[in-house]
CSV table of C-alpha atoms in Angstrom, one decimal:
chain,number,residue,atom,x,y,z
A,117,UNK,CA,120.0,157.5,29.2
A,118,UNK,CA,117.7,155.2,31.2
A,119,UNK,CA,116.8,156.2,34.7
A,120,UNK,CA,117.7,154.0,37.6
A,121,UNK,CA,115.0,152.8,40.0
A,122,UNK,CA,116.5,155.1,42.6
A,123,UNK,CA,116.1,158.2,40.3
A,124,UNK,CA,112.6,157.3,39.3
A,125,UNK,CA,111.7,156.9,43.0
A,126,UNK,CA,113.1,160.3,43.8
A,127,UNK,CA,111.0,161.8,40.9
A,128,UNK,CA,108.0,160.1,42.4
A,129,UNK,CA,108.7,161.5,45.9
A,130,UNK,CA,109.1,165.0,44.6
A,131,UNK,CA,106.0,164.7,42.5
A,132,UNK,CA,104.1,163.5,45.5
A,133,UNK,CA,105.3,166.6,47.4
A,134,UNK,CA,104.3,168.8,44.5
A,135,UNK,CA,100.7,167.9,45.2
A,136,UNK,CA,100.9,170.2,48.2
A,137,UNK,CA,102.3,173.0,46.0
A,138,UNK,CA,99.3,172.5,43.6
A,139,UNK,CA,96.7,172.7,46.3
A,140,UNK,CA,98.0,175.2,48.7
A,141,UNK,CA,96.8,178.4,46.9
A,142,UNK,CA,93.3,177.2,47.6
A,143,UNK,CA,93.9,177.3,51.3
A,144,UNK,CA,96.2,180.4,51.2
A,145,UNK,CA,94.4,182.9,49.0
A,146,UNK,CA,90.8,181.5,49.1
A,147,UNK,CA,90.0,180.1,52.6
A,148,UNK,CA,92.5,182.3,54.5
A,149,UNK,CA,93.9,185.6,53.3
A,150,UNK,CA,92.1,187.0,50.3
A,151,UNK,CA,88.7,185.5,49.4
A,152,UNK,CA,87.5,184.6,52.9
A,153,UNK,CA,87.9,188.3,54.2
A,154,UNK,CA,86.3,189.5,51.0
A,155,UNK,CA,83.3,187.2,51.4
A,156,UNK,CA,82.8,188.1,55.1
A,157,UNK,CA,83.4,191.8,55.0
A,158,UNK,CA,82.4,192.9,51.5
A,159,UNK,CA,80.1,190.4,49.8
A,160,UNK,CA,78.1,189.8,53.0
A,161,UNK,CA,78.8,193.3,54.0
A,162,UNK,CA,78.7,193.0,57.8
A,163,UNK,CA,81.8,191.8,59.7
A,164,UNK,CA,79.9,189.9,62.4
A,165,UNK,CA,77.3,188.3,60.0
A,166,UNK,CA,80.0,187.7,57.5
A,167,UNK,CA,82.3,185.8,59.9
A,168,UNK,CA,79.3,183.7,61.0
A,169,UNK,CA,78.3,183.0,57.4
A,170,UNK,CA,81.9,181.9,56.5
A,171,UNK,CA,82.1,179.8,59.7
A,172,UNK,CA,78.9,177.9,58.7
A,173,UNK,CA,80.3,177.1,55.2
A,174,UNK,CA,83.4,175.6,56.9
A,175,UNK,CA,81.3,173.7,59.4
A,176,UNK,CA,79.0,172.3,56.6
A,177,UNK,CA,82.0,171.1,54.6
A,178,UNK,CA,83.6,169.6,57.7
A,179,UNK,CA,80.5,167.5,58.5
A,180,UNK,CA,80.4,166.1,54.9
A,181,UNK,CA,84.1,165.3,54.9
A,182,UNK,CA,83.8,163.6,58.2
A,183,UNK,CA,81.0,161.4,56.9
A,184,UNK,CA,82.8,160.4,53.7
A,185,UNK,CA,86.5,160.1,54.4
A,186,UNK,CA,86.7,156.8,56.5
A,187,UNK,CA,84.5,154.9,54.0
A,188,UNK,CA,86.3,156.2,50.9
A,189,UNK,CA,89.7,155.6,52.5
A,190,UNK,CA,88.8,151.9,53.2
A,191,UNK,CA,87.3,151.6,49.7
A,192,UNK,CA,90.6,152.8,48.2
A,193,UNK,CA,92.5,150.3,50.3
A,194,UNK,CA,90.3,147.5,49.0
A,195,UNK,CA,90.5,148.6,45.3
A,196,UNK,CA,94.2,149.5,45.3
A,197,UNK,CA,95.0,152.7,43.3
A,198,UNK,CA,94.4,156.1,44.9
A,199,UNK,CA,94.9,158.3,41.9
A,200,UNK,CA,91.4,157.8,40.4
A,201,UNK,CA,89.9,159.1,43.7
A,202,UNK,CA,92.3,162.0,43.7
A,203,UNK,CA,91.3,162.9,40.1
A,204,UNK,CA,87.6,163.0,40.9
A,205,UNK,CA,88.0,165.2,44.0
A,206,UNK,CA,90.6,167.5,42.4
A,207,UNK,CA,87.9,168.1,39.8
A,208,UNK,CA,85.6,169.2,42.6
A,209,UNK,CA,88.2,171.8,43.7
A,210,UNK,CA,88.6,173.2,40.2
A,211,UNK,CA,84.8,173.5,39.6
A,212,UNK,CA,84.2,175.1,43.0
A,213,UNK,CA,87.1,177.6,42.6
A,214,UNK,CA,86.0,178.6,39.1
A,215,UNK,CA,82.5,179.4,40.5
A,216,UNK,CA,83.9,182.0,42.9
A,217,UNK,CA,84.3,184.5,40.0
A,218,UNK,CA,80.5,185.1,40.4
A,219,UNK,CA,80.8,186.3,44.0
A,220,UNK,CA,79.7,189.8,43.0
A,221,UNK,CA,79.5,192.5,45.8
A,222,UNK,CA,76.1,193.8,46.7
A,223,UNK,CA,74.3,190.7,45.5
A,224,UNK,CA,72.9,189.0,48.6
A,225,UNK,CA,71.1,186.4,46.5
A,226,UNK,CA,74.5,185.0,45.5
A,227,UNK,CA,75.7,184.3,49.0
A,228,UNK,CA,74.1,180.9,49.1
A,229,UNK,CA,75.4,179.6,45.7
A,230,UNK,CA,78.9,181.0,46.4
A,231,UNK,CA,78.8,179.2,49.8
A,232,UNK,CA,77.9,176.0,48.0
A,233,UNK,CA,80.9,176.5,45.6
A,234,UNK,CA,83.2,177.0,48.7
A,235,UNK,CA,81.8,173.8,50.3
A,236,UNK,CA,82.3,171.8,47.1
A,237,UNK,CA,85.9,173.0,46.7
A,238,UNK,CA,86.7,172.4,50.3
A,239,UNK,CA,85.4,168.9,50.2
A,240,UNK,CA,87.4,168.2,47.0
A,241,UNK,CA,90.6,169.6,48.5
A,242,UNK,CA,90.3,167.7,51.8
A,243,UNK,CA,89.3,164.4,50.3
A,244,UNK,CA,92.1,164.6,47.7
A,245,UNK,CA,94.5,165.1,50.6
A,246,UNK,CA,93.2,161.9,52.3
A,247,UNK,CA,94.2,159.8,49.3
A,248,UNK,CA,97.5,161.6,48.6
A,249,UNK,CA,98.5,161.2,52.2
A,250,UNK,CA,97.7,157.5,52.0
A,251,UNK,CA,100.5,157.1,49.4
A,252,UNK,CA,103.2,158.4,51.8
A,253,UNK,CA,104.1,155.2,53.7
A,254,UNK,CA,104.5,153.3,50.4
A,255,UNK,CA,106.9,155.8,48.7
A,256,UNK,CA,109.4,156.5,51.5
A,257,UNK,CA,111.2,154.6,54.3
A,258,UNK,CA,109.9,155.2,57.8
A,259,UNK,CA,113.3,156.8,58.7
A,260,UNK,CA,112.7,159.6,56.1
A,261,UNK,CA,108.9,159.8,56.3
A,262,UNK,CA,109.0,163.0,58.5
A,263,UNK,CA,111.4,164.7,56.1
A,264,UNK,CA,109.3,164.0,53.0
A,265,UNK,CA,106.1,165.1,54.8
A,266,UNK,CA,107.8,168.3,56.0
A,267,UNK,CA,109.2,168.9,52.5
A,268,UNK,CA,105.7,168.6,51.1
A,269,UNK,CA,104.3,171.1,53.6
A,270,UNK,CA,107.2,173.5,52.9
A,271,UNK,CA,106.8,173.2,49.2
A,272,UNK,CA,103.1,173.9,49.7
A,273,UNK,CA,103.8,177.0,51.6
A,274,UNK,CA,106.1,178.2,48.9
A,275,UNK,CA,103.3,177.7,46.4
A,276,UNK,CA,100.9,179.7,48.6
A,277,UNK,CA,103.6,182.4,49.0
A,278,UNK,CA,104.0,182.7,45.2
A,279,UNK,CA,100.2,182.9,44.8
A,280,UNK,CA,100.0,185.7,47.3
A,281,UNK,CA,102.8,187.6,45.5
A,282,UNK,CA,100.8,187.2,42.2
A,283,UNK,CA,97.6,188.5,43.8
A,284,UNK,CA,99.5,191.6,45.2
A,285,UNK,CA,101.2,192.2,41.9
A,286,UNK,CA,97.9,192.2,40.0
A,287,UNK,CA,96.1,194.2,42.7
A,288,UNK,CA,98.7,196.8,43.3
A,289,UNK,CA,101.4,196.7,40.5
A,290,UNK,CA,103.1,199.9,41.8
A,291,UNK,CA,104.4,197.8,44.8
A,292,UNK,CA,106.5,195.9,42.4
A,293,UNK,CA,107.4,198.8,40.1
A,294,UNK,CA,105.1,197.5,37.4
A,295,UNK,CA,103.3,199.8,34.9
A,296,UNK,CA,99.8,200.7,35.8
A,297,UNK,CA,100.2,202.6,39.1
A,298,UNK,CA,97.6,201.8,41.7
A,299,UNK,CA,95.1,200.4,39.2
A,300,UNK,CA,94.9,196.5,38.9
A,301,UNK,CA,96.6,194.9,36.0
A,302,UNK,CA,94.9,193.5,32.9
A,303,UNK,CA,92.1,196.1,33.2
A,304,UNK,CA,90.5,194.4,36.2
A,305,UNK,CA,87.9,196.6,37.9
A,306,UNK,CA,88.7,197.4,41.5
A,307,UNK,CA,85.1,198.7,42.2
A,308,UNK,CA,83.6,195.3,41.5
A,309,UNK,CA,86.4,193.5,43.3
A,310,UNK,CA,87.5,191.5,40.2
A,311,UNK,CA,90.9,190.7,41.8
A,312,UNK,CA,89.3,189.0,44.8
A,313,UNK,CA,86.9,187.1,42.6
A,314,UNK,CA,89.6,186.1,40.1
A,315,UNK,CA,91.6,184.2,42.8
A,316,UNK,CA,89.1,181.3,42.4
A,317,UNK,CA,89.6,180.6,38.7
A,318,UNK,CA,93.3,181.3,39.0
A,319,UNK,CA,93.6,178.7,41.8
A,320,UNK,CA,91.8,176.2,39.6
A,321,UNK,CA,94.2,176.8,36.7
A,322,UNK,CA,97.2,176.5,39.1
A,323,UNK,CA,95.9,173.2,40.4
A,324,UNK,CA,95.3,171.8,36.9
A,325,UNK,CA,98.9,172.5,35.9
A,326,UNK,CA,100.9,171.5,38.9
A,327,UNK,CA,99.0,168.4,40.0
A,328,UNK,CA,100.0,166.6,36.7
A,329,UNK,CA,103.4,165.3,37.9
A,330,UNK,CA,101.9,163.5,40.8
A,331,UNK,CA,99.6,161.6,38.4
A,332,UNK,CA,102.5,160.9,36.0
A,333,UNK,CA,105.4,160.0,38.3
A,334,UNK,CA,104.3,159.0,41.8
A,335,UNK,CA,103.9,155.2,42.2
A,336,UNK,CA,100.4,154.1,42.9
A,337,UNK,CA,99.1,151.0,44.6
A,338,UNK,CA,98.6,148.0,42.2
A,339,UNK,CA,95.1,147.4,41.0
A,340,UNK,CA,93.2,144.5,42.6
A,341,UNK,CA,90.9,144.1,39.6
A,342,UNK,CA,87.8,144.9,41.7
A,343,UNK,CA,84.8,146.8,40.2
A,344,UNK,CA,83.8,150.0,41.9
A,345,UNK,CA,80.8,148.3,43.5
A,346,UNK,CA,83.0,145.4,44.8
A,347,UNK,CA,85.6,147.9,46.1
A,348,UNK,CA,82.8,149.8,47.9
A,349,UNK,CA,81.4,146.6,49.4
A,350,UNK,CA,84.8,145.3,50.5
A,351,UNK,CA,85.8,148.7,51.8
A,352,UNK,CA,82.6,149.0,53.8
A,353,UNK,CA,83.1,145.6,55.4
A,354,UNK,CA,86.7,146.4,56.2
A,355,UNK,CA,85.7,149.7,57.9
A,356,UNK,CA,83.0,148.0,60.0
A,357,UNK,CA,85.6,145.4,61.0
A,358,UNK,CA,88.0,148.1,62.0
A,359,UNK,CA,85.4,149.9,64.0
A,360,UNK,CA,84.5,146.7,65.9
A,361,UNK,CA,88.2,146.2,66.6
A,362,UNK,CA,89.0,149.8,67.7
A,363,UNK,CA,89.7,148.5,71.2
A,364,UNK,CA,92.9,146.9,69.7
A,365,UNK,CA,94.0,150.2,68.3
A,366,UNK,CA,93.5,152.3,71.5
A,367,UNK,CA,96.8,154.1,71.2
A,368,UNK,CA,96.0,155.2,67.6
A,369,UNK,CA,92.4,156.1,68.5
A,370,UNK,CA,93.7,158.3,71.4
A,371,UNK,CA,96.0,160.1,69.0
A,372,UNK,CA,93.1,160.6,66.5
A,373,UNK,CA,91.0,162.1,69.2
A,374,UNK,CA,93.8,164.4,70.2
A,375,UNK,CA,94.4,165.4,66.6
A,376,UNK,CA,90.7,165.9,66.1
A,377,UNK,CA,90.8,168.7,68.7
A,378,UNK,CA,94.1,170.4,68.3
A,379,UNK,CA,93.9,170.4,64.5
A,380,UNK,CA,90.5,171.9,64.7
A,381,UNK,CA,91.8,174.8,66.8
A,382,UNK,CA,94.8,175.3,64.5
A,383,UNK,CA,92.6,175.3,61.3
A,384,UNK,CA,90.2,177.8,62.9
A,385,UNK,CA,92.8,180.3,64.1
A,386,UNK,CA,94.4,180.1,60.6
A,387,UNK,CA,91.2,180.4,58.7
A,388,UNK,CA,89.7,183.2,60.8
A,389,UNK,CA,92.9,185.2,61.6
A,390,UNK,CA,92.6,187.2,58.4
A,391,UNK,CA,88.9,187.7,58.9
A,392,UNK,CA,89.5,189.0,62.4
A,393,UNK,CA,92.3,191.3,61.4
A,394,UNK,CA,90.3,192.8,58.5
A,395,UNK,CA,87.4,193.5,60.8
A,396,UNK,CA,89.6,194.8,63.7
A,397,UNK,CA,92.1,196.9,61.7
A,398,UNK,CA,90.2,197.6,58.5
A,399,UNK,CA,92.9,195.9,56.4
A,400,UNK,CA,92.6,196.1,52.6
A,401,UNK,CA,93.2,193.2,50.2
A,402,UNK,CA,96.8,194.5,49.7
A,403,UNK,CA,97.5,194.6,53.5
A,404,UNK,CA,95.9,191.1,53.9
A,405,UNK,CA,98.1,189.8,51.1
A,406,UNK,CA,101.3,191.2,52.7
A,407,UNK,CA,100.2,189.7,56.0
A,408,UNK,CA,99.8,186.4,54.3
A,409,UNK,CA,103.2,186.7,52.7
A,410,UNK,CA,105.0,187.5,56.0
A,411,UNK,CA,103.2,184.6,57.8
A,412,UNK,CA,104.0,182.2,55.0
A,413,UNK,CA,107.7,183.2,54.9
A,414,UNK,CA,108.0,182.2,58.5
A,415,UNK,CA,106.0,179.0,58.0
A,416,UNK,CA,108.2,177.7,55.2
A,417,UNK,CA,111.4,177.2,57.3
A,418,UNK,CA,109.2,175.9,60.1
A,419,UNK,CA,107.9,173.1,57.8
A,420,UNK,CA,111.3,172.2,56.3
A,421,UNK,CA,113.2,172.2,59.7
A,422,UNK,CA,110.2,170.6,61.4
A,423,UNK,CA,110.5,167.6,59.1
A,424,UNK,CA,114.1,167.0,60.1
A,425,UNK,CA,113.2,167.5,63.8
A,426,UNK,CA,110.4,164.9,63.3
A,427,UNK,CA,112.9,162.3,62.1
A,428,UNK,CA,115.3,163.0,64.9
A,429,UNK,CA,113.1,163.5,68.0
A,430,UNK,CA,109.9,161.8,66.8
A,431,UNK,CA,106.5,163.0,65.6
A,432,UNK,CA,104.9,163.2,69.0
A,433,UNK,CA,107.4,165.5,70.6
A,434,UNK,CA,107.5,167.8,67.5
A,435,UNK,CA,103.7,168.1,67.6
A,436,UNK,CA,103.7,168.8,71.4
A,437,UNK,CA,106.2,171.7,71.1
A,438,UNK,CA,104.3,173.1,68.1
A,439,UNK,CA,100.9,173.0,69.9
A,440,UNK,CA,102.3,174.9,72.8
A,441,UNK,CA,103.6,177.6,70.4
A,442,UNK,CA,100.2,177.8,68.7
A,443,UNK,CA,98.4,178.1,72.1
A,444,UNK,CA,100.7,181.1,73.1
A,445,UNK,CA,100.1,182.7,69.6
A,446,UNK,CA,96.3,182.3,69.9
A,447,UNK,CA,96.2,183.8,73.4
A,448,UNK,CA,98.3,186.7,72.1
A,449,UNK,CA,96.2,187.2,68.9
A,450,UNK,CA,92.9,187.2,70.9
A,451,UNK,CA,94.5,189.7,73.3
A,452,UNK,CA,94.6,192.4,70.6
A,453,UNK,CA,91.6,194.6,69.9
A,454,UNK,CA,91.2,198.0,68.2
A,455,UNK,CA,92.1,199.9,71.4
A,456,UNK,CA,94.1,197.4,73.5
A,457,UNK,CA,97.0,194.9,73.4
A,458,UNK,CA,97.6,191.9,75.8
A,459,UNK,CA,94.0,192.3,76.9
A,460,UNK,CA,94.5,195.2,79.3
A,461,UNK,CA,97.2,197.5,78.0
A,462,UNK,CA,95.7,200.6,76.3
A,463,UNK,CA,96.8,201.4,72.8
A,464,UNK,CA,96.6,204.7,70.8
A,465,UNK,CA,93.6,205.1,68.5
A,466,UNK,CA,94.1,203.6,65.0
A,467,UNK,CA,95.1,206.5,62.7
A,468,UNK,CA,93.5,206.4,59.2
A,469,UNK,CA,96.7,207.5,57.6
A,470,UNK,CA,99.0,205.1,59.4
A,471,UNK,CA,101.6,203.1,57.5
A,472,UNK,CA,101.7,199.4,56.9
A,473,UNK,CA,101.3,197.7,60.3
A,474,UNK,CA,101.9,201.1,61.7
A,475,UNK,CA,100.0,200.8,65.0
A,476,UNK,CA,101.0,199.2,68.2
A,477,UNK,CA,98.0,196.9,67.9
A,478,UNK,CA,99.0,195.6,64.5
A,479,UNK,CA,102.6,195.1,65.5
A,480,UNK,CA,101.7,193.0,68.6
A,481,UNK,CA,99.2,191.1,66.4
A,482,UNK,CA,101.9,190.4,63.8
A,483,UNK,CA,104.3,189.3,66.5
A,484,UNK,CA,102.0,186.6,67.7
A,485,UNK,CA,100.9,185.7,64.1
A,486,UNK,CA,104.6,185.1,63.2
A,487,UNK,CA,104.8,182.7,66.1
A,488,UNK,CA,101.8,180.9,64.7
A,489,UNK,CA,103.4,180.8,61.3
A,490,UNK,CA,106.6,179.2,62.7
A,491,UNK,CA,104.7,176.5,64.6
A,492,UNK,CA,102.0,175.6,62.2
A,493,UNK,CA,104.3,173.9,59.6
A,494,UNK,CA,105.9,171.4,62.0
A,495,UNK,CA,102.5,170.8,63.7
A,496,UNK,CA,100.8,169.9,60.4
A,497,UNK,CA,103.7,167.9,58.9
A,498,UNK,CA,104.5,165.9,62.0
A,499,UNK,CA,100.8,165.1,62.5
A,500,UNK,CA,100.6,163.6,59.1
A,501,UNK,CA,103.8,161.6,59.7
A,502,UNK,CA,102.5,160.4,63.1
A,503,UNK,CA,99.5,158.6,61.6
A,504,UNK,CA,101.8,157.1,58.9
A,505,UNK,CA,103.9,155.7,61.8
A,506,UNK,CA,100.9,154.4,63.7
A,507,UNK,CA,98.9,152.8,60.9
A,508,UNK,CA,99.0,149.0,60.6
A,509,UNK,CA,100.5,147.5,57.5
A,510,UNK,CA,98.0,147.3,54.6
A,511,UNK,CA,95.6,149.7,56.3
A,512,UNK,CA,97.2,153.1,55.5
A,513,UNK,CA,94.3,154.3,53.4
A,514,UNK,CA,91.8,153.3,56.0
A,515,UNK,CA,93.7,155.0,58.8
A,516,UNK,CA,94.4,158.1,56.7
A,517,UNK,CA,90.6,158.1,56.2
A,518,UNK,CA,90.1,157.9,59.9
A,519,UNK,CA,92.8,160.6,60.2
A,520,UNK,CA,90.7,162.8,57.9
A,521,UNK,CA,87.7,161.9,59.9
A,522,UNK,CA,89.4,163.0,63.1
A,523,UNK,CA,90.6,166.1,61.4
A,524,UNK,CA,87.1,166.9,60.3
A,525,UNK,CA,84.8,165.2,62.8
A,526,UNK,CA,84.9,168.3,64.9
A,527,UNK,CA,86.3,170.6,62.2
A,528,UNK,CA,82.7,171.9,61.9
A,529,UNK,CA,82.7,172.5,65.7
A,530,UNK,CA,85.3,175.2,66.0
A,531,UNK,CA,83.9,177.3,63.1
A,532,UNK,CA,80.4,176.6,64.4
A,533,UNK,CA,81.5,177.7,67.9
A,534,UNK,CA,83.1,180.8,66.4
A,535,UNK,CA,79.9,181.5,64.4
A,536,UNK,CA,77.5,181.0,67.4
A,537,UNK,CA,79.7,182.9,69.9
A,538,UNK,CA,80.3,185.7,67.5
A,539,UNK,CA,76.6,186.0,66.6
A,540,UNK,CA,75.4,185.8,70.3
A,541,UNK,CA,78.0,188.2,71.7
A,542,UNK,CA,78.4,190.5,68.7
A,543,UNK,CA,82.1,190.3,69.2
A,544,UNK,CA,84.6,188.9,66.7
A,545,UNK,CA,87.2,188.8,69.4
A,546,UNK,CA,85.2,186.6,71.8
A,547,UNK,CA,84.2,184.3,68.9
A,548,UNK,CA,87.9,183.7,67.9
A,549,UNK,CA,88.8,183.0,71.6
A,550,UNK,CA,86.8,179.7,71.5
A,551,UNK,CA,89.6,178.0,69.6
A,552,UNK,CA,91.7,177.8,72.8
A,553,UNK,CA,89.4,175.1,74.2
A,554,UNK,CA,90.2,172.8,71.3
A,555,UNK,CA,94.0,173.5,71.3
A,556,UNK,CA,94.4,172.9,75.1
A,557,UNK,CA,92.2,169.8,75.2
A,558,UNK,CA,94.0,168.3,72.2
A,559,UNK,CA,97.4,168.9,73.9
A,560,UNK,CA,96.2,167.1,77.1
A,561,UNK,CA,94.9,164.1,75.2
A,562,UNK,CA,98.2,163.8,73.2
A,563,UNK,CA,100.3,163.4,76.3
A,564,UNK,CA,99.9,159.6,76.9
A,565,UNK,CA,100.0,158.6,73.2
A,566,UNK,CA,102.9,156.2,72.3
A,567,UNK,CA,104.7,156.5,69.0
A,568,UNK,CA,104.5,152.8,68.0
A,569,UNK,CA,102.9,151.1,64.9
A,570,UNK,CA,99.7,149.2,65.6
A,571,UNK,CA,99.3,145.5,64.5
A,572,UNK,CA,96.5,144.6,62.1
């Protein structure tokens, strides 16, 4: 039976959202919950120096992404199709992730090459997102854009959740009633941290399988029969023309400045939350995995419901409420230390034989982390929708490139601030607190933004 155009369109939309499912394990188990804490606390071996080293890998990738994304976005607008760019950068992700298998513990000479692999994969993931996001306004009506964006984020969180379950099942099969007891499955060696190192190649394989539907079924822009050099030249001219006319897009520019700051704060508290918890509470890989699962479980309904709220109330209001929630969560997370909660309330000493999240400190930390999980989905999904609503017709790739620039122009600053403050004070807690500056200032700048499409 032949598919109708409506059915093919629906398949294309779902395949577009599946891109988030394919890429989310990289962010969930590599840059947040599993590999990042392993890199900082085991491979580097010192929590303070490790947090600084991880912060500098994230800041380096942020600078490179900020430099490339506007030009490549404009180049894609000029050339037409986005999928060739996505294919190239998804290859970067796969190669970088595969290289993480060689992150052996006790090998300081490998810290630099593993950092390069992380930077390569991060650039690939973020730049792929630029071009996939640019497809959004052309595959869905404006009235349903928020819902599709939220569905993509929610589907991505589901993929990250499944990946975390897989890591836990391999690392501690007894938790799921699997044979093998406390020893990792497949004969993996816990003493050389093969589970933590395997998450890289596993993420690469996951990506290679689940990104295929997007390439097969999601409609792409028509080719304009330009060579790569001609597309680069035309894209460069278009970007320069846009930069000269930024005064005409003041509303969109103000939003991009606000996003640049509040997104940086959100990304930093997500990326370094697991690192901070591992250093403060001594969490194992299993505990970090369970923490990630719980956080993601709360993020999934936030993303799905946030998409519907976005279409009903508007992207700006959705983002504002979410930012307030993230600010409260960040204040609460920073207020927890090994011996205190809410900054000043004394807490009992952490018992070595305590159960899962068995201390007051961990329970308070988890409470604020769950608030973060609920808010981060709507905040990310509605932010993506917002630029789709503001971008002028025919300039979506360019504006999503600027969106990536604004998301990355200072993305190196929050990790850098965390690294510098952590290094200079010797305190993970004070280092993490620096994210509040970015969140609060971004919220203030967002206030006067109008949710109206700019004219080219």
